Short mmCIF file of C-alpha atoms in Angstrom, two decimals:
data_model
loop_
_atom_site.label_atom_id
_atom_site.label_comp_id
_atom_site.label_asym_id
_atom_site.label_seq_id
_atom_site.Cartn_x
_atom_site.Cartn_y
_atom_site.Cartn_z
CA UNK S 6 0.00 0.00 0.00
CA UNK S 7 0.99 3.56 -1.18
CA UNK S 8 2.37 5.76 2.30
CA UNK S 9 -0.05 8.00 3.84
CA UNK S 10 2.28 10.25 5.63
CA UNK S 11 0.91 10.43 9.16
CA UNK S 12 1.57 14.31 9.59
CA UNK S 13 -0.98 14.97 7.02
CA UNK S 14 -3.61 13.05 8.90
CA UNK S 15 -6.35 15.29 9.30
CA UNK S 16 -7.41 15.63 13.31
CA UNK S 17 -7.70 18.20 16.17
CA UNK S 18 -5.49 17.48 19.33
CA UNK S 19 -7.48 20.11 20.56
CA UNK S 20 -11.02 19.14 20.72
CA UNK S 21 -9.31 15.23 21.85
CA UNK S 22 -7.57 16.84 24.29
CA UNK S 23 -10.91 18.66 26.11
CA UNK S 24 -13.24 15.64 25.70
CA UNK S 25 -11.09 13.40 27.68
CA UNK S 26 -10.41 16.09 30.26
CA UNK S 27 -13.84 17.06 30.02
CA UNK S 28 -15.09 13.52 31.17
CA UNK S 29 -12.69 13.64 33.84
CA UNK S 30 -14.23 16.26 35.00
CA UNK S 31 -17.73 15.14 35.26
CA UNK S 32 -18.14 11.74 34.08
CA UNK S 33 -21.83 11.96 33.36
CA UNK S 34 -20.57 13.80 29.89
CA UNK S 35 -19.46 10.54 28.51
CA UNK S 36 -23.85 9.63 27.86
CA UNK S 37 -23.26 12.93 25.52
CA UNK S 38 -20.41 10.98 23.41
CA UNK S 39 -20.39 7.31 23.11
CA UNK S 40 -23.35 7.64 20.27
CA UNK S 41 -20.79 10.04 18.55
CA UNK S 42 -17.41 8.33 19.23
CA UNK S 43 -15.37 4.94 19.88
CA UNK S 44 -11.79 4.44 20.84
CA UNK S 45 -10.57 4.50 17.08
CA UNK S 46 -12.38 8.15 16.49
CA UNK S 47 -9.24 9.34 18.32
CA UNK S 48 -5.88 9.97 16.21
CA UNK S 49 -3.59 10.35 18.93
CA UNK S 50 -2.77 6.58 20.51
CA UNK S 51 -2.55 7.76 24.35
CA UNK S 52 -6.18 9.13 23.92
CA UNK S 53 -7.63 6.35 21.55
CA UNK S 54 -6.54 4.18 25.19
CA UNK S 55 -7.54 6.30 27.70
CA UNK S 56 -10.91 6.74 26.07
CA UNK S 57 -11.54 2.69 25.79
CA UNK S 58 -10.67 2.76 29.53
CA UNK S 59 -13.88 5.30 30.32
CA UNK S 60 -16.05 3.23 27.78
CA UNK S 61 -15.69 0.37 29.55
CA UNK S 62 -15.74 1.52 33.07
CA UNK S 63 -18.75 3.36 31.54
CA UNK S 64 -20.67 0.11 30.22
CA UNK S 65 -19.41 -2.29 33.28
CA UNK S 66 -20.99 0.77 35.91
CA UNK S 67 -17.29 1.89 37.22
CA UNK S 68 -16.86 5.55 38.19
CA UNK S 69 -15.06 7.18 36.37
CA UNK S 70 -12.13 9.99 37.91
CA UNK S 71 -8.37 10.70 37.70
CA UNK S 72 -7.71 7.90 40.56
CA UNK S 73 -9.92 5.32 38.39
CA UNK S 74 -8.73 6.14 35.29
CA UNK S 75 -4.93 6.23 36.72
CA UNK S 76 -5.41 2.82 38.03
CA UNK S 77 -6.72 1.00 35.12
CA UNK S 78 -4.72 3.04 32.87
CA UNK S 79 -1.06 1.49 34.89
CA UNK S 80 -2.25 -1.82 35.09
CA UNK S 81 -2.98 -2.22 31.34
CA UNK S 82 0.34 -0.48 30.65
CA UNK S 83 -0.93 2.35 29.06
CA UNK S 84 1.59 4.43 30.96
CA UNK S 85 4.68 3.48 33.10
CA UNK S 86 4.13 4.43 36.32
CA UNK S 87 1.27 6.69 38.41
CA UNK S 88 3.33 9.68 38.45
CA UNK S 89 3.16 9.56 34.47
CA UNK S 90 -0.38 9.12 34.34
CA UNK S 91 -1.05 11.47 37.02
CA UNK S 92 0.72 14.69 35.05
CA UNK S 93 -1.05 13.53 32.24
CA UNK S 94 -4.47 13.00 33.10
CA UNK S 95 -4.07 16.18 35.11
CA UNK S 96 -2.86 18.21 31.77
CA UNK S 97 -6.12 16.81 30.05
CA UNK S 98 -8.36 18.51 32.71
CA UNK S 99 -7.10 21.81 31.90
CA UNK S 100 -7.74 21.64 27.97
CA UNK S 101 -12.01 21.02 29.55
CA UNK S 102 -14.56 22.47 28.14
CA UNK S 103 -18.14 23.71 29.43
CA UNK S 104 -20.22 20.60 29.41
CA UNK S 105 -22.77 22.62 26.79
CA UNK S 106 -19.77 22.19 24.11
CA UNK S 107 -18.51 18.58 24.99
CA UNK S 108 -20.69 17.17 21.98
CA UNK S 109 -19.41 20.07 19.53
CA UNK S 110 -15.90 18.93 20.31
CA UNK S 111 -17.24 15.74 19.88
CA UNK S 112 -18.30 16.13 16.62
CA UNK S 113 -14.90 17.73 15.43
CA UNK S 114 -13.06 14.81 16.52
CA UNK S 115 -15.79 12.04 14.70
CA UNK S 116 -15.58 14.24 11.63
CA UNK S 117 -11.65 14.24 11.30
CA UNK S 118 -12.12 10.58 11.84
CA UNK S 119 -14.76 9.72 9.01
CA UNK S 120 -11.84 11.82 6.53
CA UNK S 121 -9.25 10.21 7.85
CA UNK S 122 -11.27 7.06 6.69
CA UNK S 123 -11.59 8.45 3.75
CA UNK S 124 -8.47 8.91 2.92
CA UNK S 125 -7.45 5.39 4.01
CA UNK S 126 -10.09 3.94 1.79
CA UNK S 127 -8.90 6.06 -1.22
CA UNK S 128 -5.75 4.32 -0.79
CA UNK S 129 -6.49 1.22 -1.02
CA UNK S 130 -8.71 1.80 -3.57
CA UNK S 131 -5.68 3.38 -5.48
CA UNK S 132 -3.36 0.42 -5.10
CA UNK S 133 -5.84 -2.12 -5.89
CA UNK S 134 -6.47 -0.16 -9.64
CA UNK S 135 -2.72 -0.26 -10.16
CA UNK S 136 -2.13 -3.21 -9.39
CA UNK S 137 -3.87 -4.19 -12.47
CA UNK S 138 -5.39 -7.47 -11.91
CA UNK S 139 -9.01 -6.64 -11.14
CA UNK S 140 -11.64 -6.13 -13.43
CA UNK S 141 -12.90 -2.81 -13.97
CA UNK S 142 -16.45 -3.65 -12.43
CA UNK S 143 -14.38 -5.31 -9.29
CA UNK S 144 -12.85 -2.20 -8.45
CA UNK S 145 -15.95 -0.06 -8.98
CA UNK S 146 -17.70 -2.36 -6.33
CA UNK S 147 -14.81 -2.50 -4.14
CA UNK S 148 -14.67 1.37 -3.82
CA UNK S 149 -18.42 1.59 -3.49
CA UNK S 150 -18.26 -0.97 -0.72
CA UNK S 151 -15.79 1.06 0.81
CA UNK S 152 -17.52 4.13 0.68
CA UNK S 153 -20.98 2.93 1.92
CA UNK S 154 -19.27 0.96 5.09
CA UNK S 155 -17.66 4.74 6.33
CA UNK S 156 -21.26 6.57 5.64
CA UNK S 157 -22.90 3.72 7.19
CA UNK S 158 -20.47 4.03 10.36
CA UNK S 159 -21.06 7.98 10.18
CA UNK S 160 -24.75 7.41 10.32
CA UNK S 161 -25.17 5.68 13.70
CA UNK S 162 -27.02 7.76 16.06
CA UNK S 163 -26.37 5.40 19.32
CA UNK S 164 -28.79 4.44 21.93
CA UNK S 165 -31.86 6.71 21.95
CA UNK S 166 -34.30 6.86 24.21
CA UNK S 167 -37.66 4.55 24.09
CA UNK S 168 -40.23 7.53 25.20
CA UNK S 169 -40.56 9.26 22.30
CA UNK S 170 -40.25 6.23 19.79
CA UNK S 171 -42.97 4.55 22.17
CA UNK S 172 -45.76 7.64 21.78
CA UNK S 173 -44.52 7.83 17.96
CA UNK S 174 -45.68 4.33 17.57
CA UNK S 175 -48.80 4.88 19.42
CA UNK S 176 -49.71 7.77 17.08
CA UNK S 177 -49.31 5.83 14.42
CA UNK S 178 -51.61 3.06 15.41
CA UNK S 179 -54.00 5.41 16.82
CA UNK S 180 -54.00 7.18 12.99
CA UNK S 181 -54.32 3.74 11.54
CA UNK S 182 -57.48 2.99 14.31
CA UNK S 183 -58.98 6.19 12.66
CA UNK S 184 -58.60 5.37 9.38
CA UNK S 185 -57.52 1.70 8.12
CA UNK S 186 -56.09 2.94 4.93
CA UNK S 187 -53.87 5.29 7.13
CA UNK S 188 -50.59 2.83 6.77
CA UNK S 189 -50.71 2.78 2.85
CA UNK S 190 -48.46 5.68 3.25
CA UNK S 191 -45.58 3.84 5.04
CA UNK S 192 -45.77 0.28 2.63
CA UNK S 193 -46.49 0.09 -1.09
CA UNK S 194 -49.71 -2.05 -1.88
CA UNK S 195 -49.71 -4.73 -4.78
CA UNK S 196 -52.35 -6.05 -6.55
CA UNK S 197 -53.12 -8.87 -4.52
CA UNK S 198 -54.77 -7.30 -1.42
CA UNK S 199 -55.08 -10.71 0.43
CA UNK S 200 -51.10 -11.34 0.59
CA UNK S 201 -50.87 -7.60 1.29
CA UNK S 202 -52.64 -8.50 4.58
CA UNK S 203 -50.06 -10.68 5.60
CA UNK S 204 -46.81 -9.03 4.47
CA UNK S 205 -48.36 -5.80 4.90
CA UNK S 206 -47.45 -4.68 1.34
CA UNK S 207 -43.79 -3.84 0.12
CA UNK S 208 -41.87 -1.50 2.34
CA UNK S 209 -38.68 0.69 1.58
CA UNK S 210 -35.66 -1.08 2.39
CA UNK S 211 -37.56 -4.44 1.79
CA UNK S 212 -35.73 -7.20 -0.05
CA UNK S 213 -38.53 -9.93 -1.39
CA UNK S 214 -37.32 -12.63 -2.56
CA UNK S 215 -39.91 -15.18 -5.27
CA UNK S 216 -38.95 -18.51 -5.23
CA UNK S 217 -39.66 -21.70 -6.86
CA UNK S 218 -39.11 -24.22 -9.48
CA UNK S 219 -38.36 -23.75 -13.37
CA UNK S 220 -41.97 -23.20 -14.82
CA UNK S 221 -44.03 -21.91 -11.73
CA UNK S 222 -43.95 -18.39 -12.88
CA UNK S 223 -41.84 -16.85 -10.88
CA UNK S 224 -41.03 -13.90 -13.46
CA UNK S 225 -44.85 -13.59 -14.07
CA UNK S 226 -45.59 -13.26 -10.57
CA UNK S 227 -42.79 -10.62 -9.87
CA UNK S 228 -43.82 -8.32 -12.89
CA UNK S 229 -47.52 -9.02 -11.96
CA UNK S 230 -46.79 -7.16 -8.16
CA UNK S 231 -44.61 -4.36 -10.49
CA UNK S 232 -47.49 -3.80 -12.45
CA UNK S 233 -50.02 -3.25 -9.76
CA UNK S 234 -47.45 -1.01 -7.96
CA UNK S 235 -47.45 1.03 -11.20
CA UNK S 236 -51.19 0.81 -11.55
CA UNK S 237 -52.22 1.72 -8.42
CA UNK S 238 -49.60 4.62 -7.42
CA UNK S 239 -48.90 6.53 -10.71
CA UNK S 240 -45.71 9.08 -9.32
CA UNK S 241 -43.77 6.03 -8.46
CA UNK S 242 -41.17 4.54 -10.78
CA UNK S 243 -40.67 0.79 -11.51
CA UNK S 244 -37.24 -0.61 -12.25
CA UNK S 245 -37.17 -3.95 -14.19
CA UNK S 246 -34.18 -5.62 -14.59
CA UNK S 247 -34.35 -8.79 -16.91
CA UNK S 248 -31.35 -11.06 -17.11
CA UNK S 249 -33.07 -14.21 -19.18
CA UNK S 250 -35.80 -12.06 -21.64
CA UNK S 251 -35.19 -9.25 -23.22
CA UNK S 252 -37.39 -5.64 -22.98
CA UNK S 253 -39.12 -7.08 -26.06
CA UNK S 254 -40.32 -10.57 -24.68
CA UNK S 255 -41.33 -8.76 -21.29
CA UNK S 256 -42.98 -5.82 -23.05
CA UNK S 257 -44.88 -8.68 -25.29
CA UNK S 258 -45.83 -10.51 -21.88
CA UNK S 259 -47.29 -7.19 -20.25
CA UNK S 260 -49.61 -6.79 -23.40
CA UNK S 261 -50.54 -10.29 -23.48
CA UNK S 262 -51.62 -9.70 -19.45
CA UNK S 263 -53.15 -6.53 -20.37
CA UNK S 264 -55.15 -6.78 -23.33
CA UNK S 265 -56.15 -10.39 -22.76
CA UNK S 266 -54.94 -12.02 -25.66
CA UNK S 267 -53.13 -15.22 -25.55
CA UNK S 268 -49.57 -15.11 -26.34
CA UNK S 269 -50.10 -17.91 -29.18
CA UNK S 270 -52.27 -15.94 -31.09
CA UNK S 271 -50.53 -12.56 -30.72
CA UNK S 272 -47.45 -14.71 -31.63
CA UNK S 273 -49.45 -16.25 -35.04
CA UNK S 274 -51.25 -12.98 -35.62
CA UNK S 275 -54.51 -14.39 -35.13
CA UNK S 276 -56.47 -11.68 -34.32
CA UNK S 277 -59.57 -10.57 -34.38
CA UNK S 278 -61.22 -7.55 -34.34
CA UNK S 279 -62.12 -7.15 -30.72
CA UNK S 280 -58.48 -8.39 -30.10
CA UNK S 281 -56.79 -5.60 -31.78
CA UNK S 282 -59.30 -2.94 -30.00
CA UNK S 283 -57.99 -4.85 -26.61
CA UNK S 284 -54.24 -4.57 -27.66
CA UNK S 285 -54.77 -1.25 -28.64
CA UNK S 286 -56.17 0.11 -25.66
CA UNK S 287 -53.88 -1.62 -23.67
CA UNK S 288 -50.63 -0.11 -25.23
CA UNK S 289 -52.33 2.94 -24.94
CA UNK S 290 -52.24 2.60 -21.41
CA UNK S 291 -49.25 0.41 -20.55
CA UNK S 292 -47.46 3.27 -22.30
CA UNK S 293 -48.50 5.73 -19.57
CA UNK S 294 -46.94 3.65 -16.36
CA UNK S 295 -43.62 4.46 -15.14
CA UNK S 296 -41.90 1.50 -15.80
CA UNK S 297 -38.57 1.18 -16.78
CA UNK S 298 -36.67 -2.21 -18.68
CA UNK S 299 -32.97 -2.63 -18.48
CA UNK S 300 -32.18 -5.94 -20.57
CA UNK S 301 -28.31 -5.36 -19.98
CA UNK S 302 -26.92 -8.67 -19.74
CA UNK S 303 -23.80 -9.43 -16.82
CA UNK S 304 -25.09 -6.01 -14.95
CA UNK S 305 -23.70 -6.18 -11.10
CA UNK S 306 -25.58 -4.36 -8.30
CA UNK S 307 -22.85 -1.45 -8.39
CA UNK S 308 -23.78 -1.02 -11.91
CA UNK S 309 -27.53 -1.22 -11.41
CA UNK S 310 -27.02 1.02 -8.04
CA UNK S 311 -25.96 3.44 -10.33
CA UNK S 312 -28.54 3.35 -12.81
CA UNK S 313 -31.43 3.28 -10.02
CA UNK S 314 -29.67 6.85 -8.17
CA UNK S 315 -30.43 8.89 -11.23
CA UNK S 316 -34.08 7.72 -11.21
CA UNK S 317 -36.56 10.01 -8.68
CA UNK S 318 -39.41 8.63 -6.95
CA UNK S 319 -38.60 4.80 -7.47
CA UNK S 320 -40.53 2.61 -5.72
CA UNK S 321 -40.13 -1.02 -6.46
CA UNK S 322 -36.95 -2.61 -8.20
CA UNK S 323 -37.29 -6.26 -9.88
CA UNK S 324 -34.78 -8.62 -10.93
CA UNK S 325 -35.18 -11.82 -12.76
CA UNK S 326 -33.11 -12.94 -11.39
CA UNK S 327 -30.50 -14.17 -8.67
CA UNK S 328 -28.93 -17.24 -10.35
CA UNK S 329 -28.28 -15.78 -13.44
CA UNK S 330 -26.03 -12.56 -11.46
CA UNK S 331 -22.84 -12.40 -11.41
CA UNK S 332 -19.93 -9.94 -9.05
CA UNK S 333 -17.21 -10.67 -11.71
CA UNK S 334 -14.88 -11.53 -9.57
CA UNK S 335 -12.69 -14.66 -9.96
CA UNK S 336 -11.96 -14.67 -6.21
CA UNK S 337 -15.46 -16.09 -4.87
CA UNK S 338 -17.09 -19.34 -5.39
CA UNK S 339 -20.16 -19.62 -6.39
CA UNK S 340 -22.04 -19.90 -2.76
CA UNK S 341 -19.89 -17.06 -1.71
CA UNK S 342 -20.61 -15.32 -4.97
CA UNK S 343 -24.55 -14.81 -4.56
CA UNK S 344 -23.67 -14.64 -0.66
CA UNK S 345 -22.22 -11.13 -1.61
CA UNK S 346 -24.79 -10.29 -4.20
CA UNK S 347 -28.26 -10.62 -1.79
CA UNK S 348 -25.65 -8.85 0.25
CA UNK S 349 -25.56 -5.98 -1.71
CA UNK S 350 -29.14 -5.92 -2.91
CA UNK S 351 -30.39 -5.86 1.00
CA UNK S 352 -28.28 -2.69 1.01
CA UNK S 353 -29.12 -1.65 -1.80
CA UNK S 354 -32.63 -1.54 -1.24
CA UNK S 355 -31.89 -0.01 2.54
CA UNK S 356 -29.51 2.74 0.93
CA UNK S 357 -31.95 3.80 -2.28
CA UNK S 358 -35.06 3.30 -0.15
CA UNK S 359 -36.73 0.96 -2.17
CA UNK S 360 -37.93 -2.12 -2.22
CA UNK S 361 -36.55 -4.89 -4.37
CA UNK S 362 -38.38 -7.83 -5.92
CA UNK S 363 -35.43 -10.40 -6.38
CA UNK S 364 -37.14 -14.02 -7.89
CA UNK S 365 -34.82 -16.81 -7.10
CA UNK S 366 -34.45 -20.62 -8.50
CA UNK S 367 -35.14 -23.25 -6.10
CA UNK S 368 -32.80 -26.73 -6.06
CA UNK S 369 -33.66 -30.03 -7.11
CA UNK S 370 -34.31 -31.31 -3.91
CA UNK S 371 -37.94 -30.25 -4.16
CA UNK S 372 -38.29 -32.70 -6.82
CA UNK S 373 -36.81 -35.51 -4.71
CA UNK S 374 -39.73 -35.14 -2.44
CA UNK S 375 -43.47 -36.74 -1.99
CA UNK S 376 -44.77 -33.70 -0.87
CA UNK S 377 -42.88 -30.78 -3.61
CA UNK S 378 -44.22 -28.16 -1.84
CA UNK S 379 -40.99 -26.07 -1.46
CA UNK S 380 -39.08 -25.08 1.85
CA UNK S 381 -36.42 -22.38 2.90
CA UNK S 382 -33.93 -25.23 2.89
CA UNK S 383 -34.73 -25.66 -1.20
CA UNK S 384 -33.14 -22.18 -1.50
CA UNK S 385 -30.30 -22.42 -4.04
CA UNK S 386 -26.72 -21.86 -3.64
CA UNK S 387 -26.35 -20.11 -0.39
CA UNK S 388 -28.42 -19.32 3.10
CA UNK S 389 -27.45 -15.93 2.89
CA UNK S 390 -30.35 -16.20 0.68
CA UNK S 391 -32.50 -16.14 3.38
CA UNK S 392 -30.91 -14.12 5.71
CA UNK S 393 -30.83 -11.09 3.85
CA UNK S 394 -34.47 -11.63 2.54
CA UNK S 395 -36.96 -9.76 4.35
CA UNK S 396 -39.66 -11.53 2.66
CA UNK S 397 -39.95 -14.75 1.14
CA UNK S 398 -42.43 -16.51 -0.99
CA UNK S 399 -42.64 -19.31 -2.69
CA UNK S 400 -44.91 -20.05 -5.56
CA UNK S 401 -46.34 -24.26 -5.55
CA UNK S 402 -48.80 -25.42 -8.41
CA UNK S 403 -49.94 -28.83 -8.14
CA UNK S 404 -51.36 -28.89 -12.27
CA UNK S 405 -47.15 -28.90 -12.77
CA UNK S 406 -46.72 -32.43 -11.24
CA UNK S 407 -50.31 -33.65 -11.90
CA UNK S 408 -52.44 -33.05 -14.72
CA UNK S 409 -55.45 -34.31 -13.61
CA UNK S 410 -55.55 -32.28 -10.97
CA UNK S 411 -59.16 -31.06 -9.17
CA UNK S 412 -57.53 -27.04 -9.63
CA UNK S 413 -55.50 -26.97 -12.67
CA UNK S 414 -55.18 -23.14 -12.70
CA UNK S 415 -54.43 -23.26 -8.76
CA UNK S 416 -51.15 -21.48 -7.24
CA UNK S 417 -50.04 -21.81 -3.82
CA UNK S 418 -48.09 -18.30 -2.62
CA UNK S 419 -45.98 -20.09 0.75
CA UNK S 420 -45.00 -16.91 2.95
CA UNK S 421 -41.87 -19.18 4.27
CA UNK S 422 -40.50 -16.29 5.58
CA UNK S 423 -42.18 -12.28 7.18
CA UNK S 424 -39.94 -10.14 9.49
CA UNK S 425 -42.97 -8.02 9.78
CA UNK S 426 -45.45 -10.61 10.67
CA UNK S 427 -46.56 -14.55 10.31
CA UNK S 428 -45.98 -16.52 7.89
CA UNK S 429 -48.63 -18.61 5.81
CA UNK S 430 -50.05 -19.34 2.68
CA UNK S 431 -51.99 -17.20 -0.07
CA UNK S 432 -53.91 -19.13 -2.83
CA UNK S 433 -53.87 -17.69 -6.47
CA UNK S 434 -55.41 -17.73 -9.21
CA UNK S 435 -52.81 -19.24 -12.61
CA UNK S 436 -53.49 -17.60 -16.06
CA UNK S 437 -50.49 -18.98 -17.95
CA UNK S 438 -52.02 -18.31 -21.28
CA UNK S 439 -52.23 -14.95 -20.02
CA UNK S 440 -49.09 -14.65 -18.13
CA UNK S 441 -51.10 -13.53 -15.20
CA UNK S 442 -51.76 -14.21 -11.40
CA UNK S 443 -55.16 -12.93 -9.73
CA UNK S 444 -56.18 -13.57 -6.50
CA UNK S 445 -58.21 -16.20 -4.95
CA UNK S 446 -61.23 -16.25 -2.89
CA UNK S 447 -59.46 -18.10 0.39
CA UNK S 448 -56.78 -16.95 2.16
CA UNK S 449 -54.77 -20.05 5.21
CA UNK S 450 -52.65 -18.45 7.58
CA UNK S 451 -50.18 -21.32 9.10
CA UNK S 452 -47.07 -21.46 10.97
CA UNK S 453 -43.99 -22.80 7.97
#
């Protein structure tokens, strides 16, 4: 790594100087700085020690004074002798400051800290491109990694208090008593109000994943859910990114569901009158949602990222989808490989404030099986799969396996996993000549 000469670290001895000798002072300041600093905020070594030292007499309930501090600070070898520590200490409680400015100084010191990061980051960054054996799209991802992990640090706010999160909550459900609908302005409804009830619609930051076999219509279903988003709220923007059919097969699909046409006879042009009239009308209108196709193939989520940050007012992201993504780097095995991807699409989707409609392949396993109905153990390649979903469902039709079935056109939605509530099961309706899903008349709430 390239030298970062150490002079030209940005900091304030200053303001490290009168926090330290301000908490010696009157220890209660140190509630006013923990959600602000932590032991490497401090450039100067001494301090970055003697600070750890308060922070943990602090959490463990120790008072903390000159004689405390002197003690702890002897025994762990932080200084040489009491004498030393004493002269020091003492010099730090002269640089105090009134305890209305401790979290100013505080600031100062966390700010010099997040450049110093920075500048760190930038470094490695800079040796990684010269080295010359990443790909371009590595090192893009790499830096934005890098970036997002220091503004994510900068971000935490600490502890904060329960009262006033407790009576904002309470408003809340007292404006949702009042008026039912009230909530619709927090989560994004789809078109199928029943597994709305459940999941509570699509929320910002929300990573959904759609699972199931080859064939069950996983895409259908996702773009389905995009659809009613775009229906239903008009200002929001819909991001569709298609790895396995291009803008023109989806775009074909979406008039097919629209107009009511099968997708045979659009494809053999036989047409009738009534049928043109429907596809007519329904370009007409499919042409005035806000929904946006990206076909690129290979795309990473830094790439998308920075597609999706130059669109306003997006709402709900799909991708079809997981298996078929790829982080370009040679360095990962597969499981490792999408480990890092639903990674970055969880925070992605926390970042951009969006939620992200991610359909998923199941393994073979569910084949293997009497019962096929699929399980969070099916989940291909990797259980960060399902740790980084938020939401998962799982789409089941019975008329795959069995022909003869009692409900040929019935679909199974298995909520396998809710963060925001139980999990259970959602029966659809299966229009596969249409490429459409509607909902059903029952709804079975179970524990998976």
């Amino acid at each position: 790594m390239a030298n970062i000469n150490d002079a030209n670290l940005p900091y304030s001895l200053d303001a490290e100087q009168a926090v330290l000798g301000s908490v010696l002072l009157d220890s209660k300041l140190i509630a006013d700085v923990v959600n602000k600093l932590n032991p490497q905020s401090f450039h100067v070594g001494l301090h970055s020690e003697i600070f750890s030292i308060m922070l943990q007499m602090f959490i463990t309930g120790q008072p903390i004074d000159i004689i405390t501090v002197i003690e702890s600070a002897v025994r762990k070898n932080v200084f040489d002798n009491q004498a030393d520590a004493k002269t020091y200490l003492v010099r730090l409680m002269e640089s105090a400051v009134s305890p209305s400015s401790i979290e100013s100084y505080a600031t100062i010191i966390s700010d010099k800290y997040m450049v110093r990061q920075l500048m760190f980051a930038s470094n490695e960054i800079f040796d990684l491109a010269s080295a010359g054996t990443e790909e371009p799209q590595h090192l893009l991802d790499f830096a934005e990694t890098k970036i997002y992990n220091i503004r994510s640090e900068k971000d935490i706010s600490g502890l904060i208090p329960i009262k006033p999160t407790v009576f904002e909550k309470v408003k809340e459900l007292s404006e949702i008593a009042a008026d039912p609908k009230a909530h619709e302005s927090k989560y994004i409804n789809t078109s199928f109000e029943r597994l709305d009830g459940l999941i509570f619609g699509l929320a910002p930051a929300d990573l959904i994943l759609i699972a199931g076999r080859p064939s069950m219509g996983k895409t259908t279903f996702a773009i389905n859910m995009a659809v009613g988003v775009a229906k239903k709220y008009r200002d929001k923007k819909i991001a569709v990114f298609s790895f396995e059919m291009s803008r023109e097969q989806l775009v074909e699909r979406l008039l097919v569901s629209e107009a009511r046409v099968t997708a045979d006879r659009m494809r053999k042009g036989d047409i009738d009158r009534n049928g043109w009239k429907n596809i007519s009308e329904a370009a007409e209108f499919l042409s005035g949602l806000e929904i946006y196709i990206d076909d690129t193939p290979n795309i990473s989520v830094g790439e998308m990222k920075a597609k999706l940050r130059r669109m306003n007012n997006l709402g709900v992201v799909v991708i079809d989808y997981l298996q078929l993504m790829s982080t370009n780097r040679k360095d990962l095995n597969r499981v490792n490989e999408i480990s890092e991807i639903t990674r970055s699409l969880k925070i992605m989707a926390k970042e951009l404030g969006i939620a992200v409609i991610l359909a998923s392949q199941l393994s073979r396993a569910v084949e293997g099986r009497q019962d096929r109905r699929p399980m969070l153990s099916d989940l291909r390649d990797s259980g960060a799969i399902e740790q980084d979903a938020d939401i998962v469902l799982m789409l089941y039709r019975e008329s795959f396996y069995d022909k003869e079935t009692e409900f040929p056109n019935k679909c199974e939605c298995i909520i396998s996993k809710n963060r925001r509530g139980e999990t259970g099961k959602v029966d659809l309706n299966f229009e596969g000549e249409f490429y459409s899903f509607t909902s059903a008349e029952f709804i079975h709430v179970s524990e998976f």
